[in-house]
Short mmCIF file of C-alpha atoms and ligand atoms in Angstrom, two decimals:
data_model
loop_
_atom_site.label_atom_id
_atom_site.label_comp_id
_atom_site.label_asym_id
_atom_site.label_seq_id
_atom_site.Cartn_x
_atom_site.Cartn_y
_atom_site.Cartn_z
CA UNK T 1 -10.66 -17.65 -14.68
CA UNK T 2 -12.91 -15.64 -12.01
CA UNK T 3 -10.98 -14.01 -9.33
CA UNK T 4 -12.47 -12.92 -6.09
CA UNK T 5 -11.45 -9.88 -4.52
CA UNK T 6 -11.98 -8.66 -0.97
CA UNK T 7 -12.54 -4.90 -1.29
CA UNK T 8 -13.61 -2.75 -4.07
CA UNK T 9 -12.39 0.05 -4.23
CA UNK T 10 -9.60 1.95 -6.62
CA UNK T 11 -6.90 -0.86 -6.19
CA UNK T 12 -9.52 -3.60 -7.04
CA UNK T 13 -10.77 -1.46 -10.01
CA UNK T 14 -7.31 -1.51 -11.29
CA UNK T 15 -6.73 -5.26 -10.94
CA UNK T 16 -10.07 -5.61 -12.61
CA UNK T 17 -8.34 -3.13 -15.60
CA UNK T 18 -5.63 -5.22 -15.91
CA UNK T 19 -7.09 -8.60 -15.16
CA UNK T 20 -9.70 -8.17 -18.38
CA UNK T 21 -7.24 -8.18 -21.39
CA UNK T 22 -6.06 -11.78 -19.67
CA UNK T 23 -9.77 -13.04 -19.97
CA UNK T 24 -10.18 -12.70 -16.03
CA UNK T 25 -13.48 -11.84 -14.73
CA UNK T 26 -13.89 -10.27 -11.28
CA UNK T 27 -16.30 -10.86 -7.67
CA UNK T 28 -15.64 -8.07 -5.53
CA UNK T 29 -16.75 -8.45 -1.80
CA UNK T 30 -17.71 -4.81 -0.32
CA UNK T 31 -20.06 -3.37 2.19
CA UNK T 32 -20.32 -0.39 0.15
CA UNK T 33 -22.84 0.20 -2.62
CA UNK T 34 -21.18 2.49 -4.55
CA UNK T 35 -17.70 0.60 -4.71
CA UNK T 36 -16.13 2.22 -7.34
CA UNK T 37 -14.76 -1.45 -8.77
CA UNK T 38 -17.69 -2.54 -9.49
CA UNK T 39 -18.22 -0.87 -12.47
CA UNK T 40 -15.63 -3.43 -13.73
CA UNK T 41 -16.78 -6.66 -12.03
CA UNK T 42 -19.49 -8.67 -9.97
CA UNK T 43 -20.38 -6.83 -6.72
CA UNK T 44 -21.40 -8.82 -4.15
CA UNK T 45 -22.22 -5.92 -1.26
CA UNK T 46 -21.86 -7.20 2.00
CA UNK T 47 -19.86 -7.18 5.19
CA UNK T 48 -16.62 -8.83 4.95
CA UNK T 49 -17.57 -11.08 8.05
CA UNK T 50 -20.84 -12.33 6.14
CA UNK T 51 -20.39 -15.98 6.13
CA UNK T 52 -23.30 -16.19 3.69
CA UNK T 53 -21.40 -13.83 1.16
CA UNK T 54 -17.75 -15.51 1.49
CA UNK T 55 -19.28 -18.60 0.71
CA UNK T 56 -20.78 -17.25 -2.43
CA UNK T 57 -17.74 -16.01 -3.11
CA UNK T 58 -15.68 -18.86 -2.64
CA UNK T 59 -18.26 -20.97 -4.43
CA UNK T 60 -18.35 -18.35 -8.03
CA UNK T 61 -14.45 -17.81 -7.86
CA UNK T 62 -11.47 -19.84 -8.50
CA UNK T 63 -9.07 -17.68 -6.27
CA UNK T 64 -9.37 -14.94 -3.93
CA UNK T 65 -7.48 -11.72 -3.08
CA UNK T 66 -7.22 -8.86 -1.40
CA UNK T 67 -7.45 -4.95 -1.98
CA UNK T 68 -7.68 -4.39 1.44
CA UNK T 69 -6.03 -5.90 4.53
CA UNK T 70 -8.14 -4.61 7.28
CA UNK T 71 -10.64 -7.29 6.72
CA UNK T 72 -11.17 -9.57 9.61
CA UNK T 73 -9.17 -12.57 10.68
CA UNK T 74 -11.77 -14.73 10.54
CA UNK T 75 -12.50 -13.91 6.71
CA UNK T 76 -9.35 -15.16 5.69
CA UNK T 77 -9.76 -18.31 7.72
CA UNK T 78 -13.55 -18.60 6.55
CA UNK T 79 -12.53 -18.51 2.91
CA UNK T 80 -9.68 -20.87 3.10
CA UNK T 81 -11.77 -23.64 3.98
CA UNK T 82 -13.27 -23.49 0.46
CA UNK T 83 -11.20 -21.48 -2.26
CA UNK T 84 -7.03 -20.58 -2.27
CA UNK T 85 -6.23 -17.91 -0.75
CA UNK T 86 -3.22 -15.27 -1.87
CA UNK T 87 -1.31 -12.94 -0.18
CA UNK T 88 -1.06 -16.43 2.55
CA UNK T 89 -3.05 -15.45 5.87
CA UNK T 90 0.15 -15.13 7.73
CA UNK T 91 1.27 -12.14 5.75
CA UNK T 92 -1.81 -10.42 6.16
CA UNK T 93 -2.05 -11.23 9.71
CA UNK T 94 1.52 -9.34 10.25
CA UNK T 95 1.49 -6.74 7.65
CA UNK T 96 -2.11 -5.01 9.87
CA UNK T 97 -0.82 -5.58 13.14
CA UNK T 98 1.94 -3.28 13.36
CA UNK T 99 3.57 -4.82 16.81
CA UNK T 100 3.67 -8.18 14.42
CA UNK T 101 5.29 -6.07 11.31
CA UNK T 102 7.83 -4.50 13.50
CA UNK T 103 9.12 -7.37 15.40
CA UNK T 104 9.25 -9.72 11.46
CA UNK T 105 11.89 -6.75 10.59
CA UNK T 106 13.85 -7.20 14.18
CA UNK T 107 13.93 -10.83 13.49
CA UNK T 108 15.01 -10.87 10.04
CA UNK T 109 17.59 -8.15 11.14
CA UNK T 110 15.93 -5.82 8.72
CA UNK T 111 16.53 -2.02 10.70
CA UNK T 112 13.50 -0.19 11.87
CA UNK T 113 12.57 2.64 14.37
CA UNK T 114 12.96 1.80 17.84
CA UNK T 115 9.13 0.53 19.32
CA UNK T 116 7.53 -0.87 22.11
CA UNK T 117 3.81 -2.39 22.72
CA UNK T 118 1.50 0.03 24.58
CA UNK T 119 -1.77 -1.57 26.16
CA UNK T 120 -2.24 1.42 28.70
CA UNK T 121 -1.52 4.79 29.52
CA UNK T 122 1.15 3.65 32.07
CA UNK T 123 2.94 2.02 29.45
CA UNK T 124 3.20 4.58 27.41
CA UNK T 125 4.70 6.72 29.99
CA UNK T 126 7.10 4.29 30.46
CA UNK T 127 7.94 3.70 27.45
CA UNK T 128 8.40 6.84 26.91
CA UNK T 129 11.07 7.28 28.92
CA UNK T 130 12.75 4.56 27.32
CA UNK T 131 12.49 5.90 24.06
CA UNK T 132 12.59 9.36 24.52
CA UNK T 133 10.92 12.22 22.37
CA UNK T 134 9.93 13.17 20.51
CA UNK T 135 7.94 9.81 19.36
CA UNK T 136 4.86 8.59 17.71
CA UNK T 137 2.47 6.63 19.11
CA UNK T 138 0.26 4.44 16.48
CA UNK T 139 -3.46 2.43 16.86
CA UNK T 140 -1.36 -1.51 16.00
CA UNK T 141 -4.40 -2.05 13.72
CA UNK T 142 -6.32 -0.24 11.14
CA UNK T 143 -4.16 2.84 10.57
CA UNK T 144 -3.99 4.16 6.77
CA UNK T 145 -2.60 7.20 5.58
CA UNK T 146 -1.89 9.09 8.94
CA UNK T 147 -5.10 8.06 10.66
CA UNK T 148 -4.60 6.82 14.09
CA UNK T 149 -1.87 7.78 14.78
CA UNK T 150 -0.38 10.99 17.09
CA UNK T 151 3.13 13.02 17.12
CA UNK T 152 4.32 13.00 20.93
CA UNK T 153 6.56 16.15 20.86
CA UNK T 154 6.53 16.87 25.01
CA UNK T 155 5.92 15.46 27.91
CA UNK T 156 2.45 17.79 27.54
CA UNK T 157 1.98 15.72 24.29
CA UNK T 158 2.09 12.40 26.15
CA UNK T 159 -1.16 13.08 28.51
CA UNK T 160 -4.18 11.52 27.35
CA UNK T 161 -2.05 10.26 24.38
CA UNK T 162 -3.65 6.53 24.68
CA UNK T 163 -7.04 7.55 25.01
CA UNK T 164 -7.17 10.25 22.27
CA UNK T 165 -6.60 7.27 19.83
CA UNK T 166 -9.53 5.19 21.13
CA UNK T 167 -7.72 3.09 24.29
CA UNK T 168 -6.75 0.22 21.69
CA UNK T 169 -3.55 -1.17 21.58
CA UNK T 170 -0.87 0.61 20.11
CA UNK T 171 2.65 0.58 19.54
CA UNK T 172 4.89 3.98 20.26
CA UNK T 173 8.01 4.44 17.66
CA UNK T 174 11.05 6.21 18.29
CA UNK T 175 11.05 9.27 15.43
CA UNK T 176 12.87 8.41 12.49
CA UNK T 177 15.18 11.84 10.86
CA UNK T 178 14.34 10.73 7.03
CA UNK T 179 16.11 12.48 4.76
CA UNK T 180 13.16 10.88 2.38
CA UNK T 181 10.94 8.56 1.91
CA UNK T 182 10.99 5.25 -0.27
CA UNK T 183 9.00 2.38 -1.83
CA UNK T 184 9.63 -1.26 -3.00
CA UNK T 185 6.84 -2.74 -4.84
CA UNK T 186 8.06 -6.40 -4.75
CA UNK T 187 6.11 -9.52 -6.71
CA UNK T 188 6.75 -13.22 -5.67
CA UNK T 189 4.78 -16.41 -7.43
CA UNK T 190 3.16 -18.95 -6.37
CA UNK T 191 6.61 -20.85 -6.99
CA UNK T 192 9.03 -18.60 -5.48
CA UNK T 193 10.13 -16.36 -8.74
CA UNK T 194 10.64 -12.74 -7.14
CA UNK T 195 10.70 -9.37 -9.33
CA UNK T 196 11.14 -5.64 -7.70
CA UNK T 197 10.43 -2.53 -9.38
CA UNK T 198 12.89 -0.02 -8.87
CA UNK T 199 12.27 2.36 -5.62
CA UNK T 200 10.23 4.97 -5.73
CA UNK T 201 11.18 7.92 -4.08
CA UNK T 202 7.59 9.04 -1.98
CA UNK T 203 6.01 12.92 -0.98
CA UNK T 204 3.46 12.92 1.45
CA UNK T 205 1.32 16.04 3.08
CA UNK T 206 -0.78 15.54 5.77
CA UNK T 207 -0.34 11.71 6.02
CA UNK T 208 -1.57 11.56 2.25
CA UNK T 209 0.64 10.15 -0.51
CA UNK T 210 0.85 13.06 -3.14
CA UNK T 211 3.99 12.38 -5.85
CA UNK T 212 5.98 9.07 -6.71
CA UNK T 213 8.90 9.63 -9.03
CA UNK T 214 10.32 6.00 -10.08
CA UNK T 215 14.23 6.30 -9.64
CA UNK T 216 16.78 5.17 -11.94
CA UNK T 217 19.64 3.22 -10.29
CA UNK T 218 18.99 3.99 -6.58
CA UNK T 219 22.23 3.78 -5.05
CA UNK T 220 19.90 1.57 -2.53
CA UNK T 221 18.19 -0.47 -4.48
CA UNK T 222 20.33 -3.29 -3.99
CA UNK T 223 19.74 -2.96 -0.17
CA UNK T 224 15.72 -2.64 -0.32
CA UNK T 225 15.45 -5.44 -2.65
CA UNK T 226 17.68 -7.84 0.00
CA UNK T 227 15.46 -6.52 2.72
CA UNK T 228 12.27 -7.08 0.68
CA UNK T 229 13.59 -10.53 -0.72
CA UNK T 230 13.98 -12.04 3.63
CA UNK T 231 10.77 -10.61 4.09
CA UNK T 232 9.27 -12.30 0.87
CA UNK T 233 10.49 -15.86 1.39
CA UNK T 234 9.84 -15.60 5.62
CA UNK T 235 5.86 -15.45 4.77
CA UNK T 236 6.33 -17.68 1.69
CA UNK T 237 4.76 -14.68 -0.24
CA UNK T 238 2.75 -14.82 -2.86
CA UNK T 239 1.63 -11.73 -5.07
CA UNK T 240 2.79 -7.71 -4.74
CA UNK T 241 4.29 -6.77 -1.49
CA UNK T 242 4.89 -2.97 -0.96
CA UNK T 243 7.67 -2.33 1.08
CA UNK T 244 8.35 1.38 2.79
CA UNK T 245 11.34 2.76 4.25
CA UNK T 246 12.98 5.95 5.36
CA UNK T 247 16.29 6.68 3.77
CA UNK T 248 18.73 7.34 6.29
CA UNK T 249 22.36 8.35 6.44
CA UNK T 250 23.33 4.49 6.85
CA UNK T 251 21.02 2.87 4.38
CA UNK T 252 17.16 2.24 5.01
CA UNK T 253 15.07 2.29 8.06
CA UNK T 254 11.82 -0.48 7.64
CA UNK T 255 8.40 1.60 8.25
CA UNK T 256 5.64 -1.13 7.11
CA UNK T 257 4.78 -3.18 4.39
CA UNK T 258 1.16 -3.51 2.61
CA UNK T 259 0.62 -7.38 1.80
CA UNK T 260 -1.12 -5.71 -1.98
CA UNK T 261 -1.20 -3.27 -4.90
CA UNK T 262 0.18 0.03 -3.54
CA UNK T 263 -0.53 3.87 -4.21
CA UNK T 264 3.34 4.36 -4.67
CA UNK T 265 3.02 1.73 -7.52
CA UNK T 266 0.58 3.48 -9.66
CA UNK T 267 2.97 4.82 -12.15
CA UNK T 268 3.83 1.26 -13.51
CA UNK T 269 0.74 0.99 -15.62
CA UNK T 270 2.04 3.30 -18.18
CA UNK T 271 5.72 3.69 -16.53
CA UNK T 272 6.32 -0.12 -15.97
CA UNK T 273 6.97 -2.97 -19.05
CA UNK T 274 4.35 -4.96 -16.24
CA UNK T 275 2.17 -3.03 -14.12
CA UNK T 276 1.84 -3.99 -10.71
CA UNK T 277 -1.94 -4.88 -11.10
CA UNK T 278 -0.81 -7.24 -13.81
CA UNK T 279 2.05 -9.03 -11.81
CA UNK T 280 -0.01 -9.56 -8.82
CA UNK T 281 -2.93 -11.12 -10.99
CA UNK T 282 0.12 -13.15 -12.73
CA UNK T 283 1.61 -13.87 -9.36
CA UNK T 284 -1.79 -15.60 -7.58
CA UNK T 285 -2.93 -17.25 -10.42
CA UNK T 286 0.24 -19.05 -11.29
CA UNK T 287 1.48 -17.52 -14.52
CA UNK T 288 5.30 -16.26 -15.03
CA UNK T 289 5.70 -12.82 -13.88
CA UNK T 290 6.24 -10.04 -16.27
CA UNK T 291 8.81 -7.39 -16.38
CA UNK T 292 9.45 -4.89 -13.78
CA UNK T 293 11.81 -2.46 -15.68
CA UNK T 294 10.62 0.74 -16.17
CA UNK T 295 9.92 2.69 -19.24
CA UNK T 296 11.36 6.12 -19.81
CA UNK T 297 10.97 8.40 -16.63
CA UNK T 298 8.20 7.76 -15.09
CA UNK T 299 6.00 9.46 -11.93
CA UNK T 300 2.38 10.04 -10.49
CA UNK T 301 0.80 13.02 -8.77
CA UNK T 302 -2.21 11.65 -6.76
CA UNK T 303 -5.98 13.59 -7.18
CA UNK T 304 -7.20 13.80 -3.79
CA UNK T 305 -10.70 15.19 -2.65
CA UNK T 306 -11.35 15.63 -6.75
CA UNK T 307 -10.08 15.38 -10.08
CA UNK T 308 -9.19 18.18 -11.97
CA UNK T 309 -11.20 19.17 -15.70
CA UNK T 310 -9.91 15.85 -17.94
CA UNK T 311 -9.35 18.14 -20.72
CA UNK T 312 -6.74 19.91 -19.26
CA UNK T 313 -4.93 17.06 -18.19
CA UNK T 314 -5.17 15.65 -21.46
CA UNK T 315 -3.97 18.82 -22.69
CA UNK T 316 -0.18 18.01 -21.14
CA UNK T 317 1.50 15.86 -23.11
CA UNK T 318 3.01 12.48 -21.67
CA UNK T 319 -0.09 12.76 -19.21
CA UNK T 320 -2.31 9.48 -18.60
CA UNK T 321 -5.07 10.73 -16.26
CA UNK T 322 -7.20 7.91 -14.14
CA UNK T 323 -10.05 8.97 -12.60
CA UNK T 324 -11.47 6.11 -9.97
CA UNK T 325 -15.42 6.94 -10.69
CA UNK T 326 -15.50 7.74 -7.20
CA UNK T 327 -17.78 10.55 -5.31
CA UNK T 328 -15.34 13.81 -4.60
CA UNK T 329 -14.86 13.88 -0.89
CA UNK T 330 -12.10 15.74 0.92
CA UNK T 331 -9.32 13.64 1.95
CA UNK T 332 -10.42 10.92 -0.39
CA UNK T 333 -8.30 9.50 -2.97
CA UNK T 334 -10.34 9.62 -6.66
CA UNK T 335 -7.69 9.15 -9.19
CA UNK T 336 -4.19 10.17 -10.05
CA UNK T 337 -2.04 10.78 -13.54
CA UNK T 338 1.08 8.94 -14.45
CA UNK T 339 3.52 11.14 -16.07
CA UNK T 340 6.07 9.09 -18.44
CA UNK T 341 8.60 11.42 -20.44
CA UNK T 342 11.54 10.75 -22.48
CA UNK T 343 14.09 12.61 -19.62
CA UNK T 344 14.00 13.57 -16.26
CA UNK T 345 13.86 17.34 -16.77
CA UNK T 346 10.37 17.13 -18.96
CA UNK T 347 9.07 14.67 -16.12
CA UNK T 348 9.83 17.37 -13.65
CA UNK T 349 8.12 19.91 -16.04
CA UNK T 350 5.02 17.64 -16.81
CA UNK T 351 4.80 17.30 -12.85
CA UNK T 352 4.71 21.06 -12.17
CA UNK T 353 1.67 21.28 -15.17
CA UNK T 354 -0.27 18.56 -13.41
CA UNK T 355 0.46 20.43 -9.89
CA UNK T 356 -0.72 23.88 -11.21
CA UNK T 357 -4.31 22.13 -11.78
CA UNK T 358 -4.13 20.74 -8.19
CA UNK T 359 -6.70 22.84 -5.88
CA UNK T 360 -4.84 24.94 -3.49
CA UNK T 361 -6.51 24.10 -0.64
CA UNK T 362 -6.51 20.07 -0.63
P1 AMP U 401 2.62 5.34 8.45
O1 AMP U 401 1.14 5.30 8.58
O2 AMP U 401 3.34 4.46 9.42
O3 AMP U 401 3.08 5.11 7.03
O4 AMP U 401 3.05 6.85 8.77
C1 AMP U 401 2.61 7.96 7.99
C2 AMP U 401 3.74 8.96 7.83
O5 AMP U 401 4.17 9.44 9.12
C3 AMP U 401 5.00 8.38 7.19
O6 AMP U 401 4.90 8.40 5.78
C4 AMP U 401 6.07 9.33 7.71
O7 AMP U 401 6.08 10.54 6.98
C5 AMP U 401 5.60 9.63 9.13
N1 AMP U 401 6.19 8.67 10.09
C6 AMP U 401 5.69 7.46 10.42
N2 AMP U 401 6.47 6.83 11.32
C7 AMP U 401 7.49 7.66 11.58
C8 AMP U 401 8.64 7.57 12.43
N3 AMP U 401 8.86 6.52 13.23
N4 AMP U 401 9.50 8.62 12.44
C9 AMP U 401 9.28 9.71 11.65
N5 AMP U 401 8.21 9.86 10.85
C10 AMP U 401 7.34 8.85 10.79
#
């Protein structure tokens, strides 16, 4: 079976990984030429709105998914005329348009920050006196970790706000006091089996996912996985759903979902009986879905900007280090390690190893 794959970077390099040992073979559509997935796959490099390419695409491929959401509209549409489509349009369509993600939750009565729709600077300013401050105002489209997005602290804060992020439409949320921050990664198949991974409890720095330690009977798992199940069976889901959410002293508090593979999901290669990668390939293509318990303690630190020497990672035991093949840039994501030990105090150890190799500066 060929699978196409919108995107090529890390997340569609890791399908790819565990696509191959089911006999899959992999397209990946991506306007970059050094797409670090394809090294595992067909690369067809072109714009995601290429007609020409999609068509290709749709013609060499059986299915096609996605590694990345942001592509236009009118991809998904194009491709659907000729080849099945999973996640469904309509989940994509939501899960990038945050003013569409944030009123699903209201409707399915799933809690989230407070928010209103901001198409001008004189919106803003009233809505911020609705909401009050301090706030955050967020581009509705094409965010990703912390871009586009700006902390309204004062009144001062709220000048300019709008245009500083570009004039585009954006959507201001009431601030959220997290005592953390949590993932779902959530699986449903093309005939409506679901399977949820159990939360992952999330540290960020500068808008960057850095550590993921998988939790062992979450006292709200149960609540996440009812939340994740509505949203699941609204958009007649098919494939991994990531689902994140601030803990708060009632329960959970929706932030967004990501209609694919997610960074807080890493871990379940090693950590997982069946890796996320491997139930969302199972998921689209029609095939039961695999297990989602986890194996020992599990947890990832991410590599961001580079990857440190590979023989000293391999040097801590319980250590599986990934790097993505992808040129060291600051900022950028290029691999991560999944830690799996036997008990939660050597996880905790093997974390602080992998942290010591971390530079100090990214
Ligand atoms: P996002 O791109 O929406 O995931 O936001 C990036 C990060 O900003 C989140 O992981 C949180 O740490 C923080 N954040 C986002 N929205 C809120 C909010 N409404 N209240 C408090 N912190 C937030």
């Amino acid at each position: 079976m060929k699978i196409g794959i919108i995107g090529g970077g890390q997340l569609g390099r890791m399908l790819a990984l565990a696509g191959h040992p089911l006999g899959m073979q992999f397209v990946f559509l991506d306007p970059a030429p050094d797409a670090c997935a394809a090294q595992l796959g067909e690369h067809l490099c072109a714009d995601y709105s290429d007609n020409d390419h999609l068509r290709i695409l749709a013609e060499e491929c059986d299915l096609v998914t996605f590694e990345f959401e942001n592509a236009p509209a009118d991809t998904i549409a194009f491709l659907s005329q000729f080849v099945p489509v999973f996640p469904p349009a309509e989940a994509l369509r939501t899960a990038r348009d945050r003013w569409l993600e944030k009123n699903l939750f209201r409707e399915l009565d799933i809690p989230t920050a407070l928010f209103a729709n901001i198409e001008s600077q004189h919106a803003l300013e009233i809505a911020v006196a609705d909401i009050g401050l301090p706030a955050i105002l967020k581009t509705r489209q094409l965010g990703y970790d912390g871009k586009g997005q700006k902390v309204l602290r004062t009144t001062t804060d709220v000048i300019g706000a709008f245009a500083a992020l570009g004039n585009v439409p954006c959507l201001l949320e009431g601030f959220v006091n997290f005592s953390g921050e949590v993932s779902l990664i959530a699986v449903r198949s093309r005939g409506g089996e679901t399977r949820f991974y159990p939360l992952v409890h999330n540290t960020h720095r500068d808008g960057i996912l850095r550590l993921s330690i998988a939790s062992t009977a979450h006292p709200l798992q149960q609540l996440a996985e009812l939340y994740a199940l509505r949203t699941l069976d609204k958009l007649n889901y098919v494939g991994v759903l990531a689902f994140e959410f601030f803990e708060v002293d009632d329960g959970l508090t929706a932030n967004e979902i990501a209609p694919r593979v997610h960074n807080s999901g890493h871990w379940t290669i090693e950590g997982a009986q069946c890796s996320q990668f491997e139930n969302h390939l199972r998921a689209i293509v029609g095939l039961p879905l695999g297990s989602t318990e986890k194996n020992d303690e599990s947890a990832m630190v991410n590599f961001i900007g580079s990857v440190p020497e590979l023989a000293q990672l391999a040097a801590i035991e319980n250590c599986h280090p990934h790097h993505y093949g992808k040129a060291f840039k600051p900022g950028r994501k290029v691999g991560h390690a999944t830690l799996r030990c036997a008990d939660r105090q050597t996880l905790e150890e093997s974390i602080c190893e992998v942290e010591a190799l971390l530079p100090a500066n990214e």
